[in-house]
XYZ file of N, CA, C and O in Angstrom:
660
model
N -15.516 84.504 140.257
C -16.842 84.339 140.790
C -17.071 85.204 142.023
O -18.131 85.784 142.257
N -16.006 85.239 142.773
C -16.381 85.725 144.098
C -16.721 87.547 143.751
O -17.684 88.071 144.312
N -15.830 88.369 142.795
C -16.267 89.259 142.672
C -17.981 89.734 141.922
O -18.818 90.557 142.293
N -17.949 88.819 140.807
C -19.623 88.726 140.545
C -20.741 88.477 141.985
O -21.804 89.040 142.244
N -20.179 87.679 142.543
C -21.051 87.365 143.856
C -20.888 88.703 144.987
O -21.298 88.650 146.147
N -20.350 89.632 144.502
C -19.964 90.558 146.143
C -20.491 91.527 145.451
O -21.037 92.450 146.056
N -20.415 91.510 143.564
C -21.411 92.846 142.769
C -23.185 92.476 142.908
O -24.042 93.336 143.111
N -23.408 91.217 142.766
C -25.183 90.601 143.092
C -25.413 91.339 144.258
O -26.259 92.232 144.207
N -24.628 91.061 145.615
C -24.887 90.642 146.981
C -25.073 92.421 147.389
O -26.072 92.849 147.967
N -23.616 93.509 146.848
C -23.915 95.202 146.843
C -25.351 95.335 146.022
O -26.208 96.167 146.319
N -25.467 94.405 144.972
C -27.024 94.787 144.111
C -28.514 94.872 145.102
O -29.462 95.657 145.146
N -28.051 93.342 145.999
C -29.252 93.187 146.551
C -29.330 94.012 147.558
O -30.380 94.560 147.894
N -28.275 94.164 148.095
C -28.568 95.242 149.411
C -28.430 96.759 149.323
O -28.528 97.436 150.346
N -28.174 97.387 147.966
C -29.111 98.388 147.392
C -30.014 98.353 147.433
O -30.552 99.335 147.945
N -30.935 97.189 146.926
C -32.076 97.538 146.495
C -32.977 97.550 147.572
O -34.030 98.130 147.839
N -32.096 96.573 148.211
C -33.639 96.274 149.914
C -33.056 97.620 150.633
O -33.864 97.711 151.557
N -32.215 98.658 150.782
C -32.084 99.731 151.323
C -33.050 101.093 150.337
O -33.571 102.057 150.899
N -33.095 100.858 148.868
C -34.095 101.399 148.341
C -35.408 101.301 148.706
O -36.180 102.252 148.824
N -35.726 99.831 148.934
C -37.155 99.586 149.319
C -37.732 100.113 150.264
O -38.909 100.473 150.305
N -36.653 100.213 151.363
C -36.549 100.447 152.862
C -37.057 101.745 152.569
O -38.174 102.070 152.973
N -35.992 102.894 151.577
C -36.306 104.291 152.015
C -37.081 104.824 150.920
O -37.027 106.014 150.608
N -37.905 103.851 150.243
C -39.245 104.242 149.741
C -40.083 103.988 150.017
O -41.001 104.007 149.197
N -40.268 103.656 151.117
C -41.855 103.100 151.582
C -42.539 103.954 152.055
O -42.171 104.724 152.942
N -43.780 103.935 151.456
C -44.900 105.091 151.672
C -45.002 105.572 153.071
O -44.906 105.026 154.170
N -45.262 106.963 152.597
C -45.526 107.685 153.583
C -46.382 107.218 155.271
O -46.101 107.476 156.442
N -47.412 106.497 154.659
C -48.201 106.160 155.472
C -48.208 105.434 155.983
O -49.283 105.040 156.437
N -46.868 104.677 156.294
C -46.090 103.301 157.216
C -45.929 104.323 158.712
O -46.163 104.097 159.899
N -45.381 105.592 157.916
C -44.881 106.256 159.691
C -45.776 106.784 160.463
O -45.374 107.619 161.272
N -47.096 106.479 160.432
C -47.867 107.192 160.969
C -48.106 105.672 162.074
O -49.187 105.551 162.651
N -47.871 105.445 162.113
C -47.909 103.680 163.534
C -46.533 103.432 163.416
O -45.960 102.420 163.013
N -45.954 104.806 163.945
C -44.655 104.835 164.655
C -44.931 105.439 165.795
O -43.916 105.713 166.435
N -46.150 105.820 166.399
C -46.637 106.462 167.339
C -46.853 105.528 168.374
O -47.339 104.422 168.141
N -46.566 105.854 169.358
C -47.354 105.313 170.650
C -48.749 105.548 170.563
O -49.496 104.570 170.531
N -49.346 107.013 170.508
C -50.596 107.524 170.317
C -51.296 107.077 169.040
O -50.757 107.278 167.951
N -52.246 106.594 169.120
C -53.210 106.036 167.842
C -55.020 106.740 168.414
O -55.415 107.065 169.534
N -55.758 106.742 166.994
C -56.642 106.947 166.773
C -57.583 105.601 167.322
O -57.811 104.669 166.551
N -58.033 105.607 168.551
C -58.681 104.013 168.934
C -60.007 103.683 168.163
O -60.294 102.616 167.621
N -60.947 105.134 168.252
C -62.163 105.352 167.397
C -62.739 106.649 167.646
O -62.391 107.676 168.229
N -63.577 106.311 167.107
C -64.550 107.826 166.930
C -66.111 107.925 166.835
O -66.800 107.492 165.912
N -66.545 108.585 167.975
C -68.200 108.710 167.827
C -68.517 109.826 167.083
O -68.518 110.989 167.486
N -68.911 109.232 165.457
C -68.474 110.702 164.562
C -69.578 111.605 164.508
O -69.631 112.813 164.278
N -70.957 110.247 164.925
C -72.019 110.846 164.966
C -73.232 110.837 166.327
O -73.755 109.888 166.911
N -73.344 111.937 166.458
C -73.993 111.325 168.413
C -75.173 111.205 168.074
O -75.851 111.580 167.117
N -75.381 110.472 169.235
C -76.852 109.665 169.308
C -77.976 110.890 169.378
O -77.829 111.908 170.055
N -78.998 110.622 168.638
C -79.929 112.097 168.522
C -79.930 112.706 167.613
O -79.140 112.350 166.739
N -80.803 113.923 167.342
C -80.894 115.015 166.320
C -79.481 115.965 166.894
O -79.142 116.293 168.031
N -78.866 116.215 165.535
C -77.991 117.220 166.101
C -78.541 118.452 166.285
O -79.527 118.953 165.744
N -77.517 119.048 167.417
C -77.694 120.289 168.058
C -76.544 120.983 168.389
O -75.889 120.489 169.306
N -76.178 121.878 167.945
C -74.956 122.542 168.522
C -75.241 123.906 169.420
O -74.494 124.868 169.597
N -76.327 123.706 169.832
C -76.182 125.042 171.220
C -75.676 124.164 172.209
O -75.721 122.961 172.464
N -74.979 125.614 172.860
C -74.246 125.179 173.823
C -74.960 124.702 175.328
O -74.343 123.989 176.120
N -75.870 125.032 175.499
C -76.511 124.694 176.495
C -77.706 123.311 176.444
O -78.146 122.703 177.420
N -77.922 123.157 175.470
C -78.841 121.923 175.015
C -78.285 121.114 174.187
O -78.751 119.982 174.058
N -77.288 121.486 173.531
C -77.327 120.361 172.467
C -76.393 119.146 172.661
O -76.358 118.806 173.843
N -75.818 118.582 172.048
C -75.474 117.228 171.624
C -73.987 116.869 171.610
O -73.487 115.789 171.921
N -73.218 118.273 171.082
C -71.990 117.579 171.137
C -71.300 117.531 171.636
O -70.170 117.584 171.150
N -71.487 117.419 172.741
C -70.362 116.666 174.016
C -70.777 114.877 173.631
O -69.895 114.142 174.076
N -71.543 114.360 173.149
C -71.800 112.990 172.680
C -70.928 112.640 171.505
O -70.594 111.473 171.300
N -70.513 113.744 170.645
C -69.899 113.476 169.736
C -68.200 113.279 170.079
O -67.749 114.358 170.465
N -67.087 112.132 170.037
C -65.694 112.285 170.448
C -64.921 111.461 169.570
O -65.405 110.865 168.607
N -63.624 111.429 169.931
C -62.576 110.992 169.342
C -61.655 109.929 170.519
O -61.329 110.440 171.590
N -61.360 108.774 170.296
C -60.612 108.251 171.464
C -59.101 108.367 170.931
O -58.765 108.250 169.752
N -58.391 108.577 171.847
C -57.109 108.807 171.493
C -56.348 108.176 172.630
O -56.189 108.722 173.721
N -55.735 106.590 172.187
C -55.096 105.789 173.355
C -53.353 105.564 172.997
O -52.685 105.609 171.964
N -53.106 105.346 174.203
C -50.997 105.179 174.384
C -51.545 104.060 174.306
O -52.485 103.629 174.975
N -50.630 103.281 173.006
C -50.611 101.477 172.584
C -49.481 101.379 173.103
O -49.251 100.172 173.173
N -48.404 102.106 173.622
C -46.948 101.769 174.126
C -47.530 101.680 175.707
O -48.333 102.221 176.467
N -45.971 99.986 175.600
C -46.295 99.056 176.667
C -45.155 99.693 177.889
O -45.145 99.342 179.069
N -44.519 100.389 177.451
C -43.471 101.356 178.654
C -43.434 102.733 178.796
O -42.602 103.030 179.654
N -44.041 103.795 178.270
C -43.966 105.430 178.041
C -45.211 106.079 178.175
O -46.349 106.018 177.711
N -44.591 106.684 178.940
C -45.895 108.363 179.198
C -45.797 108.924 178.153
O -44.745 109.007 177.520
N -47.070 109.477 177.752
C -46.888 110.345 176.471
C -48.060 111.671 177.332
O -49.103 111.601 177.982
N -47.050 112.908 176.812
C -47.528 113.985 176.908
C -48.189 114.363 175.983
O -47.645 114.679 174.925
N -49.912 114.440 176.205
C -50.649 115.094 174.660
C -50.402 116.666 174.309
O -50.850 117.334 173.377
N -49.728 116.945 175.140
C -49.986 118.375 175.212
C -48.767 119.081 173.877
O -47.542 119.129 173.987
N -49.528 119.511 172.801
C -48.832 119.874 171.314
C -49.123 119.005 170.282
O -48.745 119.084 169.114
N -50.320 117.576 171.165
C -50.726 116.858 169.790
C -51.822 117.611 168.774
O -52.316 118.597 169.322
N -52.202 117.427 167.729
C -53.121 118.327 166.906
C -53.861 117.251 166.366
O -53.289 116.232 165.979
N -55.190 117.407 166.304
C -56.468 116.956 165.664
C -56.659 117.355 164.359
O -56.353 118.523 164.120
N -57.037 116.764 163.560
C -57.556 117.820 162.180
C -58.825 116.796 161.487
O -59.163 115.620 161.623
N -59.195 117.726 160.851
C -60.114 116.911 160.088
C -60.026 117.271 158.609
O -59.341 118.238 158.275
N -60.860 116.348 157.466
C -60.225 116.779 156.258
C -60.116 117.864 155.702
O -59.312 118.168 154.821
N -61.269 118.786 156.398
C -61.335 120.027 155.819
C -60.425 121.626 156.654
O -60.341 122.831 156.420
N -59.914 120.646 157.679
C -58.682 121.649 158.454
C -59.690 122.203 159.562
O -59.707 123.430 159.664
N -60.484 121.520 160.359
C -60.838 121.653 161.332
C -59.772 121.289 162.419
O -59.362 120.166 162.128
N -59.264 121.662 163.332
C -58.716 121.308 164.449
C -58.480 121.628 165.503
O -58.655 122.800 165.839
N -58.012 120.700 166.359
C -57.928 120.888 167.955
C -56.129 121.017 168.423
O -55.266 120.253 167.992
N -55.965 121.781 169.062
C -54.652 121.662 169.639
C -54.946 121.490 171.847
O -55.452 122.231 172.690
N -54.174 119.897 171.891
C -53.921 119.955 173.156
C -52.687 120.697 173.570
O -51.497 120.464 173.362
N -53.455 121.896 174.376
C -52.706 122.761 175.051
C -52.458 122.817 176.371
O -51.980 123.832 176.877
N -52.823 121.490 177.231
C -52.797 121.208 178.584
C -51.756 119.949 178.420
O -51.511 119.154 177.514
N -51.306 120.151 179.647
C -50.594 118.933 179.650
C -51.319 117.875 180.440
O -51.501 117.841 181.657
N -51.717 116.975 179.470
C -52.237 115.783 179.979
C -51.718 114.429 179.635
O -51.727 114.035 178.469
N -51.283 113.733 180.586
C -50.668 112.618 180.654
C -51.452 111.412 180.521
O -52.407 111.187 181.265
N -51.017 110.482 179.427
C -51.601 109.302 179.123
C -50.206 108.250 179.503
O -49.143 108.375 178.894
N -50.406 107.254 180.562
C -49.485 106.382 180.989
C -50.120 105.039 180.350
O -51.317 104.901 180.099
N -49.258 104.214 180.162
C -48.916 102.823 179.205
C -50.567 102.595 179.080
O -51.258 102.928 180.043
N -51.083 102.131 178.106
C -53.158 101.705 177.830
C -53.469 102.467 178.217
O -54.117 101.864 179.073
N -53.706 103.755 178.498
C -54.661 104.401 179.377
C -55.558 105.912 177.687
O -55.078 106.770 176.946
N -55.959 105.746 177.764
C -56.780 106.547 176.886
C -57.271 107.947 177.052
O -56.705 108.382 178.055
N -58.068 108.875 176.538
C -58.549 109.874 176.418
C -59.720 110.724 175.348
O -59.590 111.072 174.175
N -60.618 110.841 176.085
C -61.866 111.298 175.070
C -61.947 112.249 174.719
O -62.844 112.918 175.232
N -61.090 112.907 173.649
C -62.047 114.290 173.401
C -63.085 114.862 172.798
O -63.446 114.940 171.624
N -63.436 115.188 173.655
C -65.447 115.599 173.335
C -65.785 117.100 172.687
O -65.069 118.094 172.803
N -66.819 117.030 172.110
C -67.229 118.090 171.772
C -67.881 119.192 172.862
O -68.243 118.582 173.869
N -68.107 120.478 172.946
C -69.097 121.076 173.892
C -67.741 121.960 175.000
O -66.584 122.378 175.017
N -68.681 121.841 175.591
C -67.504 122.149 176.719
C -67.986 121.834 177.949
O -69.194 121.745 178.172
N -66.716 121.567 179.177
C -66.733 120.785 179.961
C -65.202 121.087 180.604
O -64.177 121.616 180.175
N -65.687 120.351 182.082
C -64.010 120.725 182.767
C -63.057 119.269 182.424
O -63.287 118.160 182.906
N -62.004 119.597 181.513
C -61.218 118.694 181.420
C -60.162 117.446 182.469
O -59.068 117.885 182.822
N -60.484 116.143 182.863
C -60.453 115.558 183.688
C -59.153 114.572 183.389
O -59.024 114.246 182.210
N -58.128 114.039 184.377
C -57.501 113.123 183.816
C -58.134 111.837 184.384
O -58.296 110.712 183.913
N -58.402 112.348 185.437
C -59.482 111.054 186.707
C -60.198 110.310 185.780
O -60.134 109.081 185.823
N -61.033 111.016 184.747
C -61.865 110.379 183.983
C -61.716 110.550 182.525
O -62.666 110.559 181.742
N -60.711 110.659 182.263
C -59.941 110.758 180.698
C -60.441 111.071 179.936
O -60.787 110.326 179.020
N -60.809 112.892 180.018
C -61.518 113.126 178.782
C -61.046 114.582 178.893
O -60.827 114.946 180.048
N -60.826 115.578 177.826
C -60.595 116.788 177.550
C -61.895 117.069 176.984
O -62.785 116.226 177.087
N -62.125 118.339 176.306
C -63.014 119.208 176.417
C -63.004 120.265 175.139
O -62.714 121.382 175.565
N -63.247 120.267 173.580
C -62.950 121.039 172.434
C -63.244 122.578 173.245
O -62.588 123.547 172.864
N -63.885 122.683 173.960
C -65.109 123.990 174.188
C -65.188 124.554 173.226
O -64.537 125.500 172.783
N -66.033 123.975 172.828
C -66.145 124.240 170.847
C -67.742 123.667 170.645
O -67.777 122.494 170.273
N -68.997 124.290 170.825
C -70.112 123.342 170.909
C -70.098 123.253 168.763
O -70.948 122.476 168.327
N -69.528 123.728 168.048
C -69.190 123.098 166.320
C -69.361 121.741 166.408
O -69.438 121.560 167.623
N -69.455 120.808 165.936
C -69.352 119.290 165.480
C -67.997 119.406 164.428
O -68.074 120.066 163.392
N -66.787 118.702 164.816
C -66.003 117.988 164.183
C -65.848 117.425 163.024
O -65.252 117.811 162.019
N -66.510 116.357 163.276
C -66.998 115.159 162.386
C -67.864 115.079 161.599
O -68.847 115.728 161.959
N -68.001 114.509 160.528
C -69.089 114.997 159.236
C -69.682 113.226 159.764
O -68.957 112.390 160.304
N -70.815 113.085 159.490
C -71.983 112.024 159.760
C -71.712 111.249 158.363
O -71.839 110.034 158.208
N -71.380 112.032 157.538
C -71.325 110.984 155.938
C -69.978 110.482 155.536
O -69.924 109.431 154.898
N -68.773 111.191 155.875
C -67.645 110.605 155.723
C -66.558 111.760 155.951
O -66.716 112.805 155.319
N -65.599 111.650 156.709
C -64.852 112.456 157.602
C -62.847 111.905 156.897
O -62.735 111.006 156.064
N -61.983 112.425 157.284
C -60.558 111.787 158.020
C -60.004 112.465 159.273
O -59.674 113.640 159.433
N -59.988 111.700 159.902
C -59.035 112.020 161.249
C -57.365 111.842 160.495
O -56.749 111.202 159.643
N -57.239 112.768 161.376
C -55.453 112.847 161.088
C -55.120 113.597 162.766
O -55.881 114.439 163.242
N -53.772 113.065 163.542
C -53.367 112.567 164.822
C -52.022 113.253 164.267
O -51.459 112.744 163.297
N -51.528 114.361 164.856
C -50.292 115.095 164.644
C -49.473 114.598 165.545
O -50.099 114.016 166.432
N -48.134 114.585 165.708
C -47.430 114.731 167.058
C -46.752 116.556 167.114
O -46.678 117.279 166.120
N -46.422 116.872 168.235
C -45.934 118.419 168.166
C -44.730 118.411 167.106
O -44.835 119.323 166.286
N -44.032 117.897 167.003
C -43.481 118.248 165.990
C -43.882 117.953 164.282
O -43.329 117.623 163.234
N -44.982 118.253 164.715
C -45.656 117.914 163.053
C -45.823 116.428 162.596
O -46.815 116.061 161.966
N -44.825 115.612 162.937
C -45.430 114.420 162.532
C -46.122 113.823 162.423
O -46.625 113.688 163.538
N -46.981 112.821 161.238
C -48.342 112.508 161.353
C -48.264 110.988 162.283
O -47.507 110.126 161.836
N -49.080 110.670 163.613
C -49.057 110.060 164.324
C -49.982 108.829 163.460
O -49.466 107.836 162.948
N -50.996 109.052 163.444
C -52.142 108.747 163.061
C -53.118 108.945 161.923
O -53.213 110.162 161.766
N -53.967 108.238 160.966
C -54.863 109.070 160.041
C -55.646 107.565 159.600
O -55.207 106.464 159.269
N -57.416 108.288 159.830
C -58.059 107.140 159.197
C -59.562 108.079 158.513
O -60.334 108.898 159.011
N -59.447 107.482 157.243
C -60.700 107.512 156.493
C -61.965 107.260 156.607
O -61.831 106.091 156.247
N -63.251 107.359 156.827
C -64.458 107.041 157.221
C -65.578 107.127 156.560
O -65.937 108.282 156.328
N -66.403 106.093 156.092
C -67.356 106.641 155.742
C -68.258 105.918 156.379
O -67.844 104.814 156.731
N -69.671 106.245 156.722
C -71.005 105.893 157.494
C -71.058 104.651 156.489
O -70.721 103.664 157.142
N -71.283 104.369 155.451
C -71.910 103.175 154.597
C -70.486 102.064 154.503
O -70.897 100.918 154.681
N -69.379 102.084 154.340
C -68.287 101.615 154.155
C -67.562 101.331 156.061
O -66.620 100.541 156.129
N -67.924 101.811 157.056
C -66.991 101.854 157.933
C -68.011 101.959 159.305
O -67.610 102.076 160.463
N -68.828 101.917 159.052
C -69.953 101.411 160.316
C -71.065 100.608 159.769
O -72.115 101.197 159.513
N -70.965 99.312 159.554
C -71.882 99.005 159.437
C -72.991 98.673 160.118
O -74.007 98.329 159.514
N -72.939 98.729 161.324
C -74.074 98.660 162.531
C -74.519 99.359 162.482
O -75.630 98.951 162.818
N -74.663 100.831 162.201
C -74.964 102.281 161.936
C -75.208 102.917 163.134
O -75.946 103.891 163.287
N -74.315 102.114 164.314
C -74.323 103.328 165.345
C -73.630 104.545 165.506
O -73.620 105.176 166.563
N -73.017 104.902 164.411
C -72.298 105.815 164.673
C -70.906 105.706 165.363
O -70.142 106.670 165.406
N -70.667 104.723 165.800
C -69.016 104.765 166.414
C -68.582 104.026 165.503
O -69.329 103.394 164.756
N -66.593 103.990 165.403
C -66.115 103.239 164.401
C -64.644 102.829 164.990
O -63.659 103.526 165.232
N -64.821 101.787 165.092
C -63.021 101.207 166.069
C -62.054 101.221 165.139
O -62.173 100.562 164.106
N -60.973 101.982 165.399
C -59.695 101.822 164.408
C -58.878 101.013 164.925
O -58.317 100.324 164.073
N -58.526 100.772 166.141
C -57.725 100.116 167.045
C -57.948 99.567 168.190
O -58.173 100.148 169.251
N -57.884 98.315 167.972
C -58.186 97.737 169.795
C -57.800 98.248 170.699
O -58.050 97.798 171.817
């Protein structure tokens, strides 16, 4: 018996080590400190993308440290959107334990005082009808990624959409 019981017991703990190292891809992406908090995909107003009048500095992305002990350096995180739009933070800006960061559309002087970077990109990002954010870490890893659509994922229809408290 005892050897039948030690062949079950190697069975079972195969298999829960199989389970373990098949689990979808999309478990490791909230292995991040850094998460996708939300997104103002669509700014308030008629859009406008001149740079001097228009709108999208209203349009952003929140990007908050959920880790309760670590600085995280954004600087080498990457933005994308589904269609391979993206942003690379190339400053080093420091997000300490809750503390957050807006990045906005337009351009603007990038602040840590008031936690917001700056695309200088007056383009719009974000599609108004249905978008994905995807949250890189520098070494490529996917931090973050959420799906959106205006009818399915805002239903207030203001245009912002919380992924994370």
């Amino acid at each position: 018996m005892r050897i039948r019981t030690a062949a079950v017991a190697t069975t079972a703990v195969a298999g829960a080590l199989a389970a373990l190292t098949a689990a979808p891809a999309q478990a490791t992406e909230y292995s991040s400190a850094l998460k996708v908090r939300g997104v103002q995909y669509d700014a308030p107003g008629s859009d406008s993308n001149r740079c001097t009048t228009g709108n999208t500095d209203e349009e952003y992305l929140t990007v908050k440290n959920y880790s309760s002990s670590t600085t995280v350096n954004l600087r080498g995180y990457v933005v994308k959107d589904a269609a391979g739009n993206r942003f690379v933070f190339t400053a080093n800006h420091y997000l300490q334990p809750g503390d957050h960061v807006k990045l906005r559309g337009g351009n603007g002087t990038d602040s840590d005082r008031y936690n917001v970077v700056y695309r200088d990109n007056c383009n719009f990002l974000w599609n108004n009808d249905k978008d994905t954010i995807y949250l890189y870490k520098p070494s490529g890893a996917r931090a973050d990624v959420h799906a959106y659509t205006r009818s399915g994922s805002d239903p207030d229809g203001n245009g912002y959409i919380t992924f994370h408290k």
